Short mmCIF file of C-alpha atoms and ligand atoms in Angstrom, two decimals:
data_model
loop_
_atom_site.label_atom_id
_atom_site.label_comp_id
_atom_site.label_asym_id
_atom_site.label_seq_id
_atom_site.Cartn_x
_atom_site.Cartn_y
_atom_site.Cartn_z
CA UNK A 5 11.00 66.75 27.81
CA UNK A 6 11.15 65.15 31.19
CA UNK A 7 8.04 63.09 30.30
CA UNK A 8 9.53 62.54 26.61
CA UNK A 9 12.56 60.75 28.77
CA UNK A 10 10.43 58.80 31.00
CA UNK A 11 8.37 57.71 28.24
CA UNK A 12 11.69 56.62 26.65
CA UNK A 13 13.20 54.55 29.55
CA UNK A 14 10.28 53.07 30.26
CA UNK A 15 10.27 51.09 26.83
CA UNK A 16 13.93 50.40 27.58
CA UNK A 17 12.91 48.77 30.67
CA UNK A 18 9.86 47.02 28.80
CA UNK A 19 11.95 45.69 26.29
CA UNK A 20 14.49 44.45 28.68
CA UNK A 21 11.84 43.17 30.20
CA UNK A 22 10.44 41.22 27.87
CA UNK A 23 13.48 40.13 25.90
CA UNK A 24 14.64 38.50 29.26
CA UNK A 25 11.23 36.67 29.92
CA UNK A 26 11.32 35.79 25.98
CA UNK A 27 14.98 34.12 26.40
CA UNK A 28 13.50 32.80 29.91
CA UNK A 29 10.36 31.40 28.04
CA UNK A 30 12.76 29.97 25.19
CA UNK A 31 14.97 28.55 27.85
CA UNK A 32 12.39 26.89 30.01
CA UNK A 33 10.77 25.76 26.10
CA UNK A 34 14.12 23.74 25.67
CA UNK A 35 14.14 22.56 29.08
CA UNK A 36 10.63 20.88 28.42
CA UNK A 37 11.53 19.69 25.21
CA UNK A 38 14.54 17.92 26.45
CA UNK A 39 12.93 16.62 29.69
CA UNK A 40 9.69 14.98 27.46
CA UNK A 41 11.85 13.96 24.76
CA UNK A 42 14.05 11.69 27.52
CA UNK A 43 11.08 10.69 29.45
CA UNK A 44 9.10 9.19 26.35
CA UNK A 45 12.73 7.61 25.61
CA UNK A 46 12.66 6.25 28.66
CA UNK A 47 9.07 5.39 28.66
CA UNK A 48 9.75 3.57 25.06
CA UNK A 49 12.69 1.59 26.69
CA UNK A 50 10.72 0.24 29.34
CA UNK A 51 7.90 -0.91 26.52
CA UNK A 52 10.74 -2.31 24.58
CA UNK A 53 12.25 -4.42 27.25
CA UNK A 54 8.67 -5.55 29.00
CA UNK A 55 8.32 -7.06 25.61
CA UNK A 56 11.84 -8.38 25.39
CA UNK A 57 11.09 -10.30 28.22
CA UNK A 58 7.56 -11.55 27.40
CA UNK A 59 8.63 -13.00 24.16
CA UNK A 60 12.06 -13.98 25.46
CA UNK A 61 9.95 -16.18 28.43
CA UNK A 62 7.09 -17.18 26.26
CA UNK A 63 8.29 -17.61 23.33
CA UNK A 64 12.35 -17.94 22.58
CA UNK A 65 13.27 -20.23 25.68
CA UNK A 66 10.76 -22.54 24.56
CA UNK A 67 11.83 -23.30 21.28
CA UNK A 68 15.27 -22.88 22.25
CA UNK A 69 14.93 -25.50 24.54
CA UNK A 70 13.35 -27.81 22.24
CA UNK A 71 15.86 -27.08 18.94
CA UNK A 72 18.57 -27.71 21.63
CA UNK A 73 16.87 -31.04 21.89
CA UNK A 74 16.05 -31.62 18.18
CA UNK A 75 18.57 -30.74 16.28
CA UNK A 76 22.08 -30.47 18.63
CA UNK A 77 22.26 -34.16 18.36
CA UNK A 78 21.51 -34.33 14.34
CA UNK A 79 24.90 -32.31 14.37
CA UNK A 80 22.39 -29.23 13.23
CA UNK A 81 22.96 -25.33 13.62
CA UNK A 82 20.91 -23.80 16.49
CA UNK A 83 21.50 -20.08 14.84
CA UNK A 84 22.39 -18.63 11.64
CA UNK A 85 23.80 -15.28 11.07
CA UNK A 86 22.51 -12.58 9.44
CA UNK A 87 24.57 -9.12 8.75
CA UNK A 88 22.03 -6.32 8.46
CA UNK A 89 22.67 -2.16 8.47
CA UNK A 90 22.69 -1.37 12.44
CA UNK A 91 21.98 2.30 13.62
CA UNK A 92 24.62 5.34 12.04
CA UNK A 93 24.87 2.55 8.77
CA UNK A 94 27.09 0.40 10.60
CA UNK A 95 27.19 -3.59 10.38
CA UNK A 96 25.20 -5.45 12.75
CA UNK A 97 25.33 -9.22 12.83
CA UNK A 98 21.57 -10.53 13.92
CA UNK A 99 20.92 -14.27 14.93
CA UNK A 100 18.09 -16.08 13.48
CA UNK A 101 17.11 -19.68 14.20
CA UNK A 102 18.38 -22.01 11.61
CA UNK A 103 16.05 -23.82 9.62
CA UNK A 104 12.35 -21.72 10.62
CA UNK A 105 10.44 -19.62 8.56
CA UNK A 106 10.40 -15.84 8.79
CA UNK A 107 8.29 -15.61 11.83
CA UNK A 108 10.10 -17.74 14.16
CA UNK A 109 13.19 -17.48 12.75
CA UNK A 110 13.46 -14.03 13.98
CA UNK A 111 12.82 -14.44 17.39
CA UNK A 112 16.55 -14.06 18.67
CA UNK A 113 15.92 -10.58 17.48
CA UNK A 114 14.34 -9.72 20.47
CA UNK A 115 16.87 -9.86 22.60
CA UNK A 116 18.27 -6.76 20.87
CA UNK A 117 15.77 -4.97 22.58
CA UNK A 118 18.07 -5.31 25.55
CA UNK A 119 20.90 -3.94 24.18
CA UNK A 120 19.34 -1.68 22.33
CA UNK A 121 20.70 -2.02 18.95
CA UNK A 122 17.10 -2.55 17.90
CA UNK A 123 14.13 -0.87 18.35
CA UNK A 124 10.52 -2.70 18.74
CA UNK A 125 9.47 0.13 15.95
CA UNK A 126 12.38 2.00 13.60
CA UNK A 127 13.12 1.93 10.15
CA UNK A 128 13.60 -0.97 7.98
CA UNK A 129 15.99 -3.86 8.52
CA UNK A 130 17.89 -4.00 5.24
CA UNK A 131 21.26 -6.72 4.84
CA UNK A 132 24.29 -5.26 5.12
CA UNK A 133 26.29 -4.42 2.09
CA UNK A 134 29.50 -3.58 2.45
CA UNK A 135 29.60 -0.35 -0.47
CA UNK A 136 29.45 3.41 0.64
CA UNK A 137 25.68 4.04 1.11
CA UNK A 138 23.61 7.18 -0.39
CA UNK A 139 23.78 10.08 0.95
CA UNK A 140 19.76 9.45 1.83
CA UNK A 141 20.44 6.22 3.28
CA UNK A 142 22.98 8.40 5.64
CA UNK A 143 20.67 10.17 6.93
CA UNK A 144 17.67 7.19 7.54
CA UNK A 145 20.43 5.41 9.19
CA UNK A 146 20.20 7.74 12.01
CA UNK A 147 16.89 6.11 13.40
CA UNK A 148 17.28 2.80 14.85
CA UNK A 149 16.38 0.33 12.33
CA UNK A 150 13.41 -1.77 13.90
CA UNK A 151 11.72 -5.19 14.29
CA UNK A 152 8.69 -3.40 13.27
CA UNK A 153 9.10 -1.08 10.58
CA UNK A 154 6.21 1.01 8.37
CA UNK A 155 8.06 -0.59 5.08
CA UNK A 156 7.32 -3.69 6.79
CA UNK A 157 4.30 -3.40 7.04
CA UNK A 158 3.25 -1.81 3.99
CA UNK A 159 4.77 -5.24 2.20
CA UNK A 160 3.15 -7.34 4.34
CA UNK A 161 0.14 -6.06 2.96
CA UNK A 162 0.97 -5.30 -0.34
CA UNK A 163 1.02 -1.95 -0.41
CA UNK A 164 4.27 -0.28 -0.58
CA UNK A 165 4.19 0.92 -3.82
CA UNK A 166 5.94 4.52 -3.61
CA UNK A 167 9.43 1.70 -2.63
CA UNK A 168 11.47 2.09 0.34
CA UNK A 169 13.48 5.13 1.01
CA UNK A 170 10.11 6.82 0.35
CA UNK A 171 8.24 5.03 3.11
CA UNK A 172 11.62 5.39 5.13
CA UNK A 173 11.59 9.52 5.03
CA UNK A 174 7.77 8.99 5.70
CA UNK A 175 8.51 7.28 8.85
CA UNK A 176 10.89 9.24 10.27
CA UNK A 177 8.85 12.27 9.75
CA UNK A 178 6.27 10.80 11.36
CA UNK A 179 8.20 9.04 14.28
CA UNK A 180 6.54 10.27 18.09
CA UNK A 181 6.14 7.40 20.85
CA UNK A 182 2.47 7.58 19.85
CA UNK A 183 3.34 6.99 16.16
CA UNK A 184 5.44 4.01 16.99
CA UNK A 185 2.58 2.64 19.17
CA UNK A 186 -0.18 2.93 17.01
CA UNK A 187 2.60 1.13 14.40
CA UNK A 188 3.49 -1.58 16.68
CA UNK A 189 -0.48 -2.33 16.88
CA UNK A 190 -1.06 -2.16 13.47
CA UNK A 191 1.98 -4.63 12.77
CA UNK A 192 -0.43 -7.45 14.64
CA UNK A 193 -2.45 -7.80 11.49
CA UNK A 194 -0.40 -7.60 9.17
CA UNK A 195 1.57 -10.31 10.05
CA UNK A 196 -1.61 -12.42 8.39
CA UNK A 197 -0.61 -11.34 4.94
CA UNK A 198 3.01 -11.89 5.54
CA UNK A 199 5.04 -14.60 4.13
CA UNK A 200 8.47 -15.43 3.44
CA UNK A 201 9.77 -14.06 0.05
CA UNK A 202 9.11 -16.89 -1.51
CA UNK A 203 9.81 -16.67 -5.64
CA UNK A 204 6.47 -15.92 -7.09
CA UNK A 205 5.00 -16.74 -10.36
CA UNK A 206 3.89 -14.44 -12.65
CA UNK A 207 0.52 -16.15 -13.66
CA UNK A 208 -1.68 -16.19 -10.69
CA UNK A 209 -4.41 -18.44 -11.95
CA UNK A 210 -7.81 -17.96 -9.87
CA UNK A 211 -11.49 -19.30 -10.84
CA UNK A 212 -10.06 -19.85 -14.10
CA UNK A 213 -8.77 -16.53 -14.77
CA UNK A 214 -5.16 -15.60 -15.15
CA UNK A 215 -3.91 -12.87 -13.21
CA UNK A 216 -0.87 -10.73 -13.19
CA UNK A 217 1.52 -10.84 -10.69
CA UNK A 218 3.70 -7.64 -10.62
CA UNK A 219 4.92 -4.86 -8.67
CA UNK A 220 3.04 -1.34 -9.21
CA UNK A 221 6.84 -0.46 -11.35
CA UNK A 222 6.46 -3.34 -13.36
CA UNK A 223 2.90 -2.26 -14.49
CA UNK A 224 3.99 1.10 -15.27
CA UNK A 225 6.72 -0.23 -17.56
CA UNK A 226 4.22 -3.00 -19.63
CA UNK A 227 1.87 0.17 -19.96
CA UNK A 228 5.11 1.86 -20.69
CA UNK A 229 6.12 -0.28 -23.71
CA UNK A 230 2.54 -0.78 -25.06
CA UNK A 231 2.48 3.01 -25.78
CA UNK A 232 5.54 3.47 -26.97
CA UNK A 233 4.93 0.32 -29.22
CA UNK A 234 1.27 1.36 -29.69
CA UNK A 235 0.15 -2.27 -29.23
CA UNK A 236 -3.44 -1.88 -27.80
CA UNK A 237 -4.16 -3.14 -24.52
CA UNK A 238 -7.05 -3.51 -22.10
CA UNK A 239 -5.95 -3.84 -18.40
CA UNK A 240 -8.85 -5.01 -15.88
CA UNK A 241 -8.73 -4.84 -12.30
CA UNK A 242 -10.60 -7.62 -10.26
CA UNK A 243 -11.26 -6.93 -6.72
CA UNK A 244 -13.32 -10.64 -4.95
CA UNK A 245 -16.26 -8.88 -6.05
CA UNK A 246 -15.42 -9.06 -9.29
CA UNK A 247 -14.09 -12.91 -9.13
CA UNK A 248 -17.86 -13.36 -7.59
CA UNK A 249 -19.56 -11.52 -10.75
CA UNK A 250 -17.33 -13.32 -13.53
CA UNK A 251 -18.94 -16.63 -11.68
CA UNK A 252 -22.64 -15.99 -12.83
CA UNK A 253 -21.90 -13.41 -15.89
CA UNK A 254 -20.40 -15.09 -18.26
CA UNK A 255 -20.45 -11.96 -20.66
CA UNK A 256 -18.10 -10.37 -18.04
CA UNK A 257 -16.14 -13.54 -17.41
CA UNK A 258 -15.32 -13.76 -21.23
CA UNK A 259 -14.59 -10.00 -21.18
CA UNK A 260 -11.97 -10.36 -18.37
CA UNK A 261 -10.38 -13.31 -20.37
CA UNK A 262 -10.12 -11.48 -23.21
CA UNK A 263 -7.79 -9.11 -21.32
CA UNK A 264 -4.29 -8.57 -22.31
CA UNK A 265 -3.62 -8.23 -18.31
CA UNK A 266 -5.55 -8.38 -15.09
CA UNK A 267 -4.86 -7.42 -12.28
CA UNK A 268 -5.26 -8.29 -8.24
CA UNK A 269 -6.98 -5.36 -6.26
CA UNK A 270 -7.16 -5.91 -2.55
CA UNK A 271 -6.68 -7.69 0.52
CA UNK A 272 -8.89 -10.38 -0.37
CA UNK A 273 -6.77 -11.24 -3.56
CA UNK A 274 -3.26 -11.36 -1.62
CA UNK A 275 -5.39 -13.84 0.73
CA UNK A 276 -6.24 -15.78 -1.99
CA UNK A 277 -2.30 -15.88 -3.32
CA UNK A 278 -1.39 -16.74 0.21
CA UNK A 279 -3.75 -19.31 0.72
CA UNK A 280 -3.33 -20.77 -3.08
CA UNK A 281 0.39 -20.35 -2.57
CA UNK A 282 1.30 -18.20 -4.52
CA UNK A 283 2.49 -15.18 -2.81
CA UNK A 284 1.06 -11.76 -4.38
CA UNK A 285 4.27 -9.31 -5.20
CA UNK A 286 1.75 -6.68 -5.06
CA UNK A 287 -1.86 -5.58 -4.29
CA UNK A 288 -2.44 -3.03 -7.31
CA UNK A 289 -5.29 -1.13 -7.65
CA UNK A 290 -6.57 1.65 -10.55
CA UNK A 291 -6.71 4.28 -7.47
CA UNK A 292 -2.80 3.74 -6.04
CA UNK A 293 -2.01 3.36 -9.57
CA UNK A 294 -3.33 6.81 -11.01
CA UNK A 295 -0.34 8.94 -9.57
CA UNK A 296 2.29 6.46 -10.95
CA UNK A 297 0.72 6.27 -14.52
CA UNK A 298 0.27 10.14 -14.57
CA UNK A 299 4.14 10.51 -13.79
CA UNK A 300 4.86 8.47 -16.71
CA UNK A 301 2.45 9.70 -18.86
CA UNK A 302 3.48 13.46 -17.87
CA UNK A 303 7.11 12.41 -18.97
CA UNK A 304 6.58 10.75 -21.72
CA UNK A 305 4.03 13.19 -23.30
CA UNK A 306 0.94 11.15 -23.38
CA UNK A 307 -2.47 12.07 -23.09
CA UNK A 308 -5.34 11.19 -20.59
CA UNK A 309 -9.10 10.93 -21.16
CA UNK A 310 -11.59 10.23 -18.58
CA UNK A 311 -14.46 8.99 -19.12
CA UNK A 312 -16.97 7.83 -16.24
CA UNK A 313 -18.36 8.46 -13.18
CA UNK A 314 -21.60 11.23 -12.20
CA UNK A 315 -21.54 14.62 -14.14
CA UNK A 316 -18.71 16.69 -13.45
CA UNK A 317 -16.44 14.26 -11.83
CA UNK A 318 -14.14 13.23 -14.46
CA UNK A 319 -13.35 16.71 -15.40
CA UNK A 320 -12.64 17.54 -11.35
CA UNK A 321 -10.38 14.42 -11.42
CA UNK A 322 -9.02 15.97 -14.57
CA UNK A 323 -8.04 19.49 -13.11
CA UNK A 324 -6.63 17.72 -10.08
CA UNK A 325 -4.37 15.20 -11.59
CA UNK A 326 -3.19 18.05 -14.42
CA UNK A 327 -2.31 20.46 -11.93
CA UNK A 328 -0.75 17.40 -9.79
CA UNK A 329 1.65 15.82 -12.21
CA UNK A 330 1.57 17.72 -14.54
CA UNK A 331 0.13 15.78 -17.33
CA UNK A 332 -2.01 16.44 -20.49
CA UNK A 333 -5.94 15.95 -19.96
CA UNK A 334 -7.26 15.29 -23.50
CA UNK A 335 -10.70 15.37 -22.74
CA UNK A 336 -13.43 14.38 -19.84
CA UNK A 337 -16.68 13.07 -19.88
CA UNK A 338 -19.75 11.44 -17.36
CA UNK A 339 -20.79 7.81 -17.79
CA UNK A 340 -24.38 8.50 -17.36
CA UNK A 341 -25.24 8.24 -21.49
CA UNK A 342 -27.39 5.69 -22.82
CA UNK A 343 -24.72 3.30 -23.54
CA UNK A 344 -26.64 1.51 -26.65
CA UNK A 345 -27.37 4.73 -28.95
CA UNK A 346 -24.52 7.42 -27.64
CA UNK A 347 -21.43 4.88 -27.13
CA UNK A 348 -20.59 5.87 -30.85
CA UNK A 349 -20.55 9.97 -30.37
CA UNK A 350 -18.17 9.12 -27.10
CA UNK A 351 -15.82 6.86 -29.26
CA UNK A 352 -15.69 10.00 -31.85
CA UNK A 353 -15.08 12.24 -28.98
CA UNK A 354 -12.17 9.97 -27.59
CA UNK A 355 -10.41 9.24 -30.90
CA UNK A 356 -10.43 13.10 -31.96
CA UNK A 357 -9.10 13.89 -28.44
CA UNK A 358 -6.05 11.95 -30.18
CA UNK A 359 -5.88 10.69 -26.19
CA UNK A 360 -3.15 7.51 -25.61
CA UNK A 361 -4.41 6.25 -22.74
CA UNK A 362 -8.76 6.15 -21.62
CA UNK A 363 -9.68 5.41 -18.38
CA UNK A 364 -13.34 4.09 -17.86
CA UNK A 365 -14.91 4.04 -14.77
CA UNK A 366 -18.36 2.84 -14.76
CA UNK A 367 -17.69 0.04 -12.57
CA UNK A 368 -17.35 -3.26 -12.92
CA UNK A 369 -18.57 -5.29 -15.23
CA UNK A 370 -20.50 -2.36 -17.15
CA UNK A 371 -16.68 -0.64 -18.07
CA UNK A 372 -14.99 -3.98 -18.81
CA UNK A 373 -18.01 -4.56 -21.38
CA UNK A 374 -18.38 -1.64 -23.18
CA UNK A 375 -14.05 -1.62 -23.22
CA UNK A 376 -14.56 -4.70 -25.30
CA UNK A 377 -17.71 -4.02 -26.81
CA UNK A 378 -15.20 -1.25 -28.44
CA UNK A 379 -12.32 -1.92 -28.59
CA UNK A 380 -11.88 -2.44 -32.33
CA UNK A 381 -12.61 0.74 -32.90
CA UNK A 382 -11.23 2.84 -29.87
CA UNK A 383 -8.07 5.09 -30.98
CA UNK A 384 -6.13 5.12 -27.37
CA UNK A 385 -3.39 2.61 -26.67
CA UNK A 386 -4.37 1.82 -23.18
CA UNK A 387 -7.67 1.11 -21.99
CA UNK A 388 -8.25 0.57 -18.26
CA UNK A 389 -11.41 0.30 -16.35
CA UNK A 390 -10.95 1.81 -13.14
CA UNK A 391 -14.40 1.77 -11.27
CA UNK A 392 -14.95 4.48 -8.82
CA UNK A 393 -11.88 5.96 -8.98
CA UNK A 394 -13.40 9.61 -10.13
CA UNK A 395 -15.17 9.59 -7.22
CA UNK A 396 -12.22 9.48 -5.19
CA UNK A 397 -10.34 11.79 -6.96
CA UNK A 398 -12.61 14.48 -7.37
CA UNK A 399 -13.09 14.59 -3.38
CA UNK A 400 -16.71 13.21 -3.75
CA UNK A 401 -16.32 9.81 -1.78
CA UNK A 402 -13.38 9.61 0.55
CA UNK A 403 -10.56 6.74 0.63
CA UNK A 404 -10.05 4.85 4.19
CA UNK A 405 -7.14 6.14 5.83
CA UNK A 406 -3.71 4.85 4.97
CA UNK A 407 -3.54 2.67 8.17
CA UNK A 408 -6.82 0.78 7.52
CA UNK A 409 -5.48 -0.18 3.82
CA UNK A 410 -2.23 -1.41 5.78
CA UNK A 411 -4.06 -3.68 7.99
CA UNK A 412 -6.05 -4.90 4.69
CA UNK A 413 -9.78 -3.11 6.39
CA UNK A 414 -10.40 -0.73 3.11
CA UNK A 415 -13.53 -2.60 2.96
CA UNK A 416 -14.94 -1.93 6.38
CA UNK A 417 -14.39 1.49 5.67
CA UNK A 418 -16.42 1.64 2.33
CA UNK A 419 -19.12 -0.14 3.96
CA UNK A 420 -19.12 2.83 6.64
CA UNK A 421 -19.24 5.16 3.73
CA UNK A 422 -22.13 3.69 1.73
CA UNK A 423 -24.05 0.62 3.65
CA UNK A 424 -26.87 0.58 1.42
CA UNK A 425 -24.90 -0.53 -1.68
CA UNK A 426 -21.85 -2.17 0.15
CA UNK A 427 -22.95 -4.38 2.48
CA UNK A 428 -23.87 -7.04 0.02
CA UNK A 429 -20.45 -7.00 -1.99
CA UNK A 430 -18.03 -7.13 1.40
CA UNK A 431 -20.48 -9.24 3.91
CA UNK A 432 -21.74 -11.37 1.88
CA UNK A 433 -19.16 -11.09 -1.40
CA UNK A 434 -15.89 -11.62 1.17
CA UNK A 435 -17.11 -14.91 2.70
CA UNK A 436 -18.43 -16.54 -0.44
CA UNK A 437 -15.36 -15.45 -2.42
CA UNK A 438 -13.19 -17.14 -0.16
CA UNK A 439 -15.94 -20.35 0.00
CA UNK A 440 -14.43 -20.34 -3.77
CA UNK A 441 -10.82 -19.98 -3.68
CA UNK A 442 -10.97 -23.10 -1.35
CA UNK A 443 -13.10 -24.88 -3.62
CA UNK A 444 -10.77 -24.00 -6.23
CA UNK A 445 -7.75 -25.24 -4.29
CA UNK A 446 -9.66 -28.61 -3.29
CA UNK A 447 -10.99 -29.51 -6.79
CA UNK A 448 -8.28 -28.34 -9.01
CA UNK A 449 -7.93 -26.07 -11.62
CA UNK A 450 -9.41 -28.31 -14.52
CA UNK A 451 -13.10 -27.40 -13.16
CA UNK A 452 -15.14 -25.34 -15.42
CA UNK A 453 -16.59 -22.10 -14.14
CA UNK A 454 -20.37 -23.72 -13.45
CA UNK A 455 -18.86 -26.00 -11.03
CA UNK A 456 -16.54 -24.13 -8.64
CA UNK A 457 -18.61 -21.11 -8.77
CA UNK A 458 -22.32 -23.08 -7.15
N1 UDP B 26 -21.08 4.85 -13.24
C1 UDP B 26 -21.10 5.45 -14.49
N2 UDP B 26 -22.07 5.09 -15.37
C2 UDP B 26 -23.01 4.15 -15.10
C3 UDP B 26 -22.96 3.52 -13.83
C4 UDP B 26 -21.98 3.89 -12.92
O1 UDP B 26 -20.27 6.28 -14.78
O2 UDP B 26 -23.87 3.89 -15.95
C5 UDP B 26 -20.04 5.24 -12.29
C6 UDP B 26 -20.51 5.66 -10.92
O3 UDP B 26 -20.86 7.02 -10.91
C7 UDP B 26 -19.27 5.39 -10.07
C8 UDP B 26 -18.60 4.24 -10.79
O4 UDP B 26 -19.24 4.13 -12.05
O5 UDP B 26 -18.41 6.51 -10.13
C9 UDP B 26 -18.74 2.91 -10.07
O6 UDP B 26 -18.22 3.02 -8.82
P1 UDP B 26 -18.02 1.77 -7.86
O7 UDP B 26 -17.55 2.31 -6.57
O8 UDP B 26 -19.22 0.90 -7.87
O9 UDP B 26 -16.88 1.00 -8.62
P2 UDP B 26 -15.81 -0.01 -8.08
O10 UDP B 26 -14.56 0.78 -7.92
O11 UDP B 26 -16.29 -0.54 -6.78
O12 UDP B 26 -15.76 -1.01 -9.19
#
């Protein structure tokens, strides 16, 4: 009995025990928290204002000093005025300098960093507008809106497809000092892409070809309208690789011009745009598009084959995207058949799938020839070569990391991943490719194929 007591009261005691040290643990856990949290604060102030002051030295009081000489006596504006959202949605007015481009213009900016209604890294800068914002925007209004921002970033490079509250909410999950750093550095690169938002055309017109220039929504909604108007189309990608190969095969050229769009994959095409001057609205490729297209496919009921790729793959890619977005796989099948006596069993198996949209990917030029090899007699309404997408999709060959796409180094990455085959296309493919965007810019566009492309 005695010992039952004992027994009892010394659990008691242990619970107390522990309870207390639990509640002490959880108390001294906060006290951490808080003390990190204000010390990388503190530590991210300091980095903010060191590079207030290196810019404001270096770089503002300069041309300060010499717009103060230029233009005060033409009678012209040193500043304009820009209102933009500030932190907890309200107004901020931001100078920029009059009459610069994007760059330079926003200079003044970083004086904010010393009064710390910007941040070196935060969420986007949007302009103010003077309407009750979304409930979302509410909430992304809480983080300081920043010179640097991910959204930024993914535009200068071409990449922000998923739009901007999405990338928003992505980077205040991800926000840590660390996160912001590793931001800030990646911003130094991508500055090369970036341009002012100039207006666009919608032709870009490269080594003769004519290219789309669209945002990844745009594309959805041609594909869209095709299928709901079941007007056939075949939609190309062309990466520089493939603007090298439609130099010297003229079966593949003529197959891209045939076309009813094409469109620019990669760093090396929003180069081109910049350096041809016309700006790229987007860098769209068949592997960022896949999720998009399956959305809309998944809503609007229509079906997927895949056709391509090493045994096996194109009916992993299949089970993955189906249990993904939910959309109808109508059939899947490898691209290692002899393409000269089976093509017509795989057009029977594609048109009795009843599929509306076929995705090839045998790589380029093989799929953009055999698309319009057969075309006349292919049943789906889209038709889009997509290269080694499968292989990406099924888990086979891994993509480079988000960050490396941002800061336009894909490439380097796939050359990591398979030197053997690679090295050629990117070492030797990037330099020459751009050898012939600034041939085409010098000669003109009224040169024939033969002579731009020696
Ligand atoms: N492929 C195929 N049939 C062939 C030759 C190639 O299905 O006769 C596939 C190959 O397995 C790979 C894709 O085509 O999945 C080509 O990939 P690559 O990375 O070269 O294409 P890219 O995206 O670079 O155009």
């Amino acid at each position: 009995m005695i010992a039952g007591s004992t027994a009892k009261e010394a659990r008691k005691l242990e619970k107390r025990l522990t309870s207390r040290s639990k509640a002490r643990r959880g108390w001294q856990r906060r006290l951490a928290f808080a003390v990190s949290a204000a010390l990388s604060e503190l530590i991210v102030r300091m980095i903010e204002i060191s590079v207030a002051l290196a810019v404001t030295l270096i770089a503002f009081v300069p041309v300060l000093l010499y717009r103060f000489a230029v233009r005060l006596p033409a009678g012209k504006p040193l500043f304009a005025k820009r209102a933009v959202f500030g932190r907890l949605g309200k107004p901020l007015t931001l100078l920029t300098f009059d009459g610069l481009s994007d760059g330079m213009a926003t200079l003044p900016w970083f004086l904010e960093l010393f009064t710390g209604r910007l941040a070196l890294a935060g969420t986007a800068i949007r302009e103010w507008q003077p309407s009750a914002p979304a409930p979302e925007q509410g909430y992304i209004s809480m983080v300081k809106p920043g010179i640097i921002s991910l959204w930024s970033i993914r535009q200068s490079s071409r990449i922000a497809h998923e739009g901007r509250e999405a990338t928003e909410w992505e980077y205040i999950f991800s926000k840590h000092p660390v996160y912001d750093f590793l931001l800030i550095l990646r911003a130094l690169p991508a500055m090369l892409f970036s341009e002012s938002q100039a207006a666009s055309s919608e032709i870009f017109e490269l080594l003769g070809l004519k290219i789309d220039n669209m945002t990844m929504s745009d594309a959805i909604r041609m594909m869209q309208q095709a299928l709901a108007e079941k007007r056939q189309s075949a939609i190309f990608f062309v990466n520089p690789d493939c603007l090298n190969q439609s130099v010297t095969d003229r079966d593949y050229r003529e197959a891209l011009t045939s076309a009813d769009h094409i469109l620019p994959d990669g760093i090396g095409l929003v180069i081109a745009g910049k350096l041809l001057g016309t700006p790229l609205l987007e860098n769209i490729n068949g592997t960022d598009m896949l999720p998009f297209l399956c959305t809309m496919a998944a809503a609007e009921k229509f079906s997927i084959f895949l056709l391509g790729g090493k045994p096996g793959r194109a009916e992993m890619t299949g089970d993955a995207i189906a249990q993904n977005y939910g959309v109808t796989i109508a059939g899947a099948m490898h691209g290692y058949f002899d393409h000269e006596k089976e093509s017509n069993a795989v057009i029977e198996a594609i048109n009795s799938s009843k599929a509306s949209i076929l995705l090839v990917a045998f790589g380029a030029p093989l799929q953009e020839k055999w698309i319009v090899r057969h075309r006349a007699v292919l049943r789906p309404t889209i038709l889009m070569g997509v290269g080694g997408l499968f292989d990406f999709y099924s888990g086979n060959i891994q993509r480079a990391p988000r960050w490396m796409r941002e800061i336009g180094l894909e490439w380097v990455y796939r050359i990591m991943q398979e030197p053997g085959r690679m090295w050629k296309r990117y070492v030797v493919g990037n330099p020459l490719f751009l050898y012939r965007v600034m041939k085409w810019k010098v000669l003109g566009r009224s040169l024939n194929s033969d002579t731009y492309g020696t």
